[in-house]
Coordinates of C-alpha atoms in Angstrom, one line a residue:
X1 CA -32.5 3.0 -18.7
X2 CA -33.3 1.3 -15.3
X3 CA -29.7 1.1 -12.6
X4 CA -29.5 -2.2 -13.9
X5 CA -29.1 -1.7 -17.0
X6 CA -26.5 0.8 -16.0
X7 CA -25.1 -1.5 -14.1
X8 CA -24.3 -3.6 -17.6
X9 CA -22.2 -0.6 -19.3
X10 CA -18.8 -0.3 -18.9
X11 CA -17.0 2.1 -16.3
X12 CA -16.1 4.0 -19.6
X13 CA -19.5 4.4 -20.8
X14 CA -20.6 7.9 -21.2
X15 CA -24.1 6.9 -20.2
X16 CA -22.9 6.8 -17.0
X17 CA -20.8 9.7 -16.6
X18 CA -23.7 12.4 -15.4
X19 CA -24.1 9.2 -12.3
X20 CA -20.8 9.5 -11.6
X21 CA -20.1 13.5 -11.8
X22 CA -23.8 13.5 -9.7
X23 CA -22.1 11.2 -7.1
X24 CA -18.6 13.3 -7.2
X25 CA -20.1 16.7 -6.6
X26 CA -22.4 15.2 -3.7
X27 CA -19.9 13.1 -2.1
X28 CA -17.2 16.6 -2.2
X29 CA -19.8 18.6 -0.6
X30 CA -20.7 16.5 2.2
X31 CA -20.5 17.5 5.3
X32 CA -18.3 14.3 6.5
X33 CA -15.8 14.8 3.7
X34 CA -15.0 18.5 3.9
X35 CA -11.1 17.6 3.5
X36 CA -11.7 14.9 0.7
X37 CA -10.5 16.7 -2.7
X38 CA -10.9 13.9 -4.9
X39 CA -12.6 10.5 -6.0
X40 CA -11.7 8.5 -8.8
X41 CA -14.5 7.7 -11.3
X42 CA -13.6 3.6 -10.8
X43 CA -13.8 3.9 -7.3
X44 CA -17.4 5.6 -7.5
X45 CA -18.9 3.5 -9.8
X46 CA -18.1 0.5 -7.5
X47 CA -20.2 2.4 -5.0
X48 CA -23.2 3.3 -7.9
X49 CA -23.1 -0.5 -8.9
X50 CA -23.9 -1.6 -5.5
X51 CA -26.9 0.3 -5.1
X52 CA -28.1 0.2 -8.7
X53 CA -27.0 4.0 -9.7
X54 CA -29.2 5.1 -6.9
X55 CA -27.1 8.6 -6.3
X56 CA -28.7 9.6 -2.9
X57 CA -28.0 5.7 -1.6
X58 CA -25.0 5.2 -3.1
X59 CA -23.7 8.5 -1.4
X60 CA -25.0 6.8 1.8
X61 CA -23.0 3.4 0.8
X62 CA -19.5 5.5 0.5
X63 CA -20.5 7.6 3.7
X64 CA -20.8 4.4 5.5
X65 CA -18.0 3.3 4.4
X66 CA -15.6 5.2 4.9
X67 CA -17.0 6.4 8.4
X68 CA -16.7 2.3 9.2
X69 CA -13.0 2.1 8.1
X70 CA -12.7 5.2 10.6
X71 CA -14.8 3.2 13.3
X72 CA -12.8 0.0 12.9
X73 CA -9.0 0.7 12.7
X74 CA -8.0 -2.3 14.2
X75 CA -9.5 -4.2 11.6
X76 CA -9.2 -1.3 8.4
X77 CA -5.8 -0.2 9.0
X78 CA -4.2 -3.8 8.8
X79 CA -4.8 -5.5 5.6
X80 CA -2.0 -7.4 5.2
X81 CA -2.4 -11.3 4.2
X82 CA 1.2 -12.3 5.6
X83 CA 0.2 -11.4 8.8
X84 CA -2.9 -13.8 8.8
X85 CA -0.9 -16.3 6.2
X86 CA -0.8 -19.0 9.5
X87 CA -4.8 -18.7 9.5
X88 CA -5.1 -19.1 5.4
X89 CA -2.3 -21.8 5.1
X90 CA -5.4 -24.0 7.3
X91 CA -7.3 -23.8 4.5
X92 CA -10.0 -21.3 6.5
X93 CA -11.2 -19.4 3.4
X94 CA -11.5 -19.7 -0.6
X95 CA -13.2 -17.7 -3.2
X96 CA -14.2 -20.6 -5.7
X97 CA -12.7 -19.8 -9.3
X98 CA -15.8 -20.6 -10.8
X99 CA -19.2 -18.4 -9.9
X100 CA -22.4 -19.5 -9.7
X101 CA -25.3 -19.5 -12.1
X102 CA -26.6 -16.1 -11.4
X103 CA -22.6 -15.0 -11.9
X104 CA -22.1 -14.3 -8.3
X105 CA -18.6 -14.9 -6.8
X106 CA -18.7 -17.9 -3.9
X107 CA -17.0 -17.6 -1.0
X108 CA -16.3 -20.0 1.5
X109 CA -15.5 -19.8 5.4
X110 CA -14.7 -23.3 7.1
X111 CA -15.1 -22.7 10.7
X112 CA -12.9 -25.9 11.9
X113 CA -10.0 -24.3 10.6
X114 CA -10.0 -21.1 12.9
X115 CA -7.8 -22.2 16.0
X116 CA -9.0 -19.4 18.4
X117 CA -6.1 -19.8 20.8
X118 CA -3.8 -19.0 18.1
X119 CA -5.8 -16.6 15.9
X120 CA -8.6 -13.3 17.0
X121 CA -11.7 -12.9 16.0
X122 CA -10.0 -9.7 14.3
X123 CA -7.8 -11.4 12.5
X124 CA -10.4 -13.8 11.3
X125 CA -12.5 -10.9 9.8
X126 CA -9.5 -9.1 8.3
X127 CA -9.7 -11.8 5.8
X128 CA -12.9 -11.0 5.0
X129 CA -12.0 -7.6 4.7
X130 CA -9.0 -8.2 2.3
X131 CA -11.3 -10.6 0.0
X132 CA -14.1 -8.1 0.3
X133 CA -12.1 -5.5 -1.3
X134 CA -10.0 -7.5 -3.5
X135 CA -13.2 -8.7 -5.7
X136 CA -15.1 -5.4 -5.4
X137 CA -12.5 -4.3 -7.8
X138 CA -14.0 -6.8 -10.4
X139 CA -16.5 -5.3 -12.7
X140 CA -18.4 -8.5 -12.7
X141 CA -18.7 -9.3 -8.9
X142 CA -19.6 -5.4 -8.7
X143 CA -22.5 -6.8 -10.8
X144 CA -23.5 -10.3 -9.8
X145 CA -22.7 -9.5 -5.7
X146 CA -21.2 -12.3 -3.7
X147 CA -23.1 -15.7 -2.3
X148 CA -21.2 -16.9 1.0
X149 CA -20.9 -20.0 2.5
X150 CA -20.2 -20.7 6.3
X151 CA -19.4 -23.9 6.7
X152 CA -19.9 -24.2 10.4
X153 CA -18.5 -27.5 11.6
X154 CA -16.1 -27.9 14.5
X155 CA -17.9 -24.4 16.3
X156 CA -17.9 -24.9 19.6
X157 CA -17.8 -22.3 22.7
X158 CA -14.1 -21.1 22.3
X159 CA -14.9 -19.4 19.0
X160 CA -18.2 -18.2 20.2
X161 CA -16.7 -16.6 23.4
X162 CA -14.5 -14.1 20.5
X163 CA -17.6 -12.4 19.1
X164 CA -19.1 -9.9 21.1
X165 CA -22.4 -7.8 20.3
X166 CA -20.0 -5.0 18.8
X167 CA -18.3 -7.1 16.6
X168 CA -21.4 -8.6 15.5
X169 CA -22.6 -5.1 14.5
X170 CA -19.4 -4.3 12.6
X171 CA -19.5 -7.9 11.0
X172 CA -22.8 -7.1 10.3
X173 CA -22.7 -3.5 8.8
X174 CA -19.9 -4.8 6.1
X175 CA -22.6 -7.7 5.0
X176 CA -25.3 -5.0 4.8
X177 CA -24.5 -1.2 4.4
X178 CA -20.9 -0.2 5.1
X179 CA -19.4 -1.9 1.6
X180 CA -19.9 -1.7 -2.0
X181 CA -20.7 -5.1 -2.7
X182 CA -24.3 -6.7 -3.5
X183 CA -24.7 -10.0 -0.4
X184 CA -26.8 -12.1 -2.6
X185 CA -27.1 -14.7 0.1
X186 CA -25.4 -16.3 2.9
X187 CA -25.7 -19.8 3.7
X188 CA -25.2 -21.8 6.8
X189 CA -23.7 -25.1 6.7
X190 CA -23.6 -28.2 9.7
X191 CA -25.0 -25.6 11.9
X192 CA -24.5 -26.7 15.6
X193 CA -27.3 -25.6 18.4
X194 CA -24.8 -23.5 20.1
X195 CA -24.2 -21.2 17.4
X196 CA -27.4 -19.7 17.5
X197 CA -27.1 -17.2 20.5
X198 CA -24.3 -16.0 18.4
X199 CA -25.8 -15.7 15.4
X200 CA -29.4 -14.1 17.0
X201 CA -26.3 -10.8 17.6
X202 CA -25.8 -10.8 13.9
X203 CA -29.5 -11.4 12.7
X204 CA -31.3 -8.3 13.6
X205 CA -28.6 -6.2 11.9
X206 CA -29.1 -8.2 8.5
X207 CA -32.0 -7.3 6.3
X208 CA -35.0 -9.7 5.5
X209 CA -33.7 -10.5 1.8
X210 CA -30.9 -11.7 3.7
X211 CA -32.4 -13.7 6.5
X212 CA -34.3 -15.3 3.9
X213 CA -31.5 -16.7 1.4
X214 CA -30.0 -18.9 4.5
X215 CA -30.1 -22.3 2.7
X216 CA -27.8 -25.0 1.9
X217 CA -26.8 -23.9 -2.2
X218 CA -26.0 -26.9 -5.0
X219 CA -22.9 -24.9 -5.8
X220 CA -21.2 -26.0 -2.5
X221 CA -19.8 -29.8 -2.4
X222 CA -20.4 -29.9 -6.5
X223 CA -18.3 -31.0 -9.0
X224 CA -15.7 -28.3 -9.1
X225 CA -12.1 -28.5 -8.0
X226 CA -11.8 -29.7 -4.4
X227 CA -11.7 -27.2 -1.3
X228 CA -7.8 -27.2 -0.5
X229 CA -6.9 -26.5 -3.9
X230 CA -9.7 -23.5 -3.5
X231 CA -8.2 -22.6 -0.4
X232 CA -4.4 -22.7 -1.7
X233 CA -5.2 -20.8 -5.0
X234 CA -7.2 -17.9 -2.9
X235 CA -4.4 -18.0 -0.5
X236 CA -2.3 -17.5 -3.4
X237 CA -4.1 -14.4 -4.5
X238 CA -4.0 -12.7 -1.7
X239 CA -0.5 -12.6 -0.5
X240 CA 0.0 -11.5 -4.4
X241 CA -2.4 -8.9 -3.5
X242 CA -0.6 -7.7 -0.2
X243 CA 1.2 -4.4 -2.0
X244 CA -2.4 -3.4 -2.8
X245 CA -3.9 -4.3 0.1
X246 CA -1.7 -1.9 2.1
X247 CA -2.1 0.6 -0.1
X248 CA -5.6 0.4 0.6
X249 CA -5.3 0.1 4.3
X250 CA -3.0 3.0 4.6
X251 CA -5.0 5.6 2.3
X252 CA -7.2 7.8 4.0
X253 CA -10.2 6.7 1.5
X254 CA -9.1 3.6 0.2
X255 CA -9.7 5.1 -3.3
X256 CA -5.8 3.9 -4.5
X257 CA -6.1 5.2 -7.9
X258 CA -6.1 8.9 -6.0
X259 CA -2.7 9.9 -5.0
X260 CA -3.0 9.7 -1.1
X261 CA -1.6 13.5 -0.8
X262 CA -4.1 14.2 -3.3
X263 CA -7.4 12.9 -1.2
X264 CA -7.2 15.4 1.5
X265 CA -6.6 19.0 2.1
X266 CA -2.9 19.6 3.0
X267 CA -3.5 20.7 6.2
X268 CA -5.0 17.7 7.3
X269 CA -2.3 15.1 5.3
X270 CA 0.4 17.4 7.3
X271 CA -1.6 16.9 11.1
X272 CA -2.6 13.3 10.3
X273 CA -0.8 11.1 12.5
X274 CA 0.0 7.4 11.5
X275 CA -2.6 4.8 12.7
X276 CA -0.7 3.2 16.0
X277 CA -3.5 0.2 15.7
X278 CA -1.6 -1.3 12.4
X279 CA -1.8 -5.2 13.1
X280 CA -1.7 -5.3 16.7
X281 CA -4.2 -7.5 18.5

């Protein structure tokens, strides 16, 4: 049975348990996680899903990304939707309700609505973030990846002065390697001239499957509900989410169905100071 095929079994399947006891035991006995003590098998299959129950590169995937959330506290350590609720009340962002044909979740980022005098580029990609790993929870987006849409009118040189080369990269490295979701595509909407210097920082961090899939998709202007009422509903689900979004932002793996006492060595929880970056910007 090929990884996807694997990929169609539930987490509960015993066909998939010697994946995710292989993943466990390498995971516990890497170098980088010498004070982890646990992972839950959900949480690891999320991470064999996205790389087809490849063991070796899904062990790379979690490596990557939980060094990243290590990298990036001032993005990882503040998931908290009231804090950007000014930002998705402008209907900036939706996940569509509906998926597309292949069963990929669609996500949408309208560029027009981000004021950048009132709103970082930080802030910005912590909704990302807290979408990102709201719907890698979802057995069927773990399966069908994500397709997203960057509808890029109204970009002009104040956003592009808020994204810097190292941004890029960790923009970049969430798209690509650093998370447990499949990028089927993203597409580039009313592209202006002057966003292409920013985008040439992103590019070379992307691979080619990528690069090639950036065209406008049928799914975006259709016939389904209208983009406020996309925007409102996803807005909706997030700020119900915000409990669980913490919870993720606060643990020191992001694997919530581990007690966070549990995850690490005691000697470590007890030395661990709390993160001083929490929402600041």
């Amino acid at each position: 049975m090929d990884g996807r095929q694997l990929s169609e079994l539930p987490d509960d399947s015993e066909q998939l348990r010697p994946y995710v006891v292989s993943l466990r035991r390498a995971a516990l006995q890497a170098e980088e996680l010498q004070a982890v003590r646990s992972f839950s098998d959900g949480f690891l299959i999320r991470f064999l899903r996205a790389r087809d129950f490849d063991t070796a590169q899904s062990l790379k995937l979690l490596l990557n990304y939980l060094q990243w959330r290590r990298a990036s506290p001032e993005i990882s350590s503040c998931l908290s939707p009231s804090s950007v609720l000014g930002l998705l009340n402008t209907s900036y962002h939706a996940v569509l309700p509906q998926r597309d044909h292949t069963g990929s979740r669609v996500l949408i980022y309208r560029i027009s609505q981000w004021n950048p005098k009132e709103w970082s580029a930080f802030q910005v990609f912590r909704v990302s973030l807290m979408t990102s790993e709201i719907i890698s929870m979802e057995t069927e987006t773990q399966r069908r990846g994500l397709k997203a849409i960057f509808d890029l009118k109204g970009w002009n040189l104040s956003h592009a002065w808020h994204i810097n080369p190292s941004l890029a990269k960790k923009i970049s490295s969430v798209l690509t390697d650093s998370f447990p979701l499949k990028v089927r595509g993203i597409h580039l909407v009313n592209e202006p001239m002057f966003f292409r210097p920013v985008f040439a920082m992103i590019r070379p961090f992307l691979p080619d499957k990528i690069k090639q899939r950036q065209i406008l998709p049928p799914e975006y202007g259709g016939g389904g509900p209208g983009i406020e009422v996309a925007c409102q509903d996803w807005t909706h689900q997030l700020v119900q989410s915000e409990n669980l979004l913490q919870q993720i932002a606060e643990h020191p793996t992001g694997d919530v169905s581990t007690v966070s006492d549990d995850s690490l060595i005691s000697e470590e929880a007890e030395n661990k100071e709390p993160s001083a970056v929490g929402c600041l910007d």
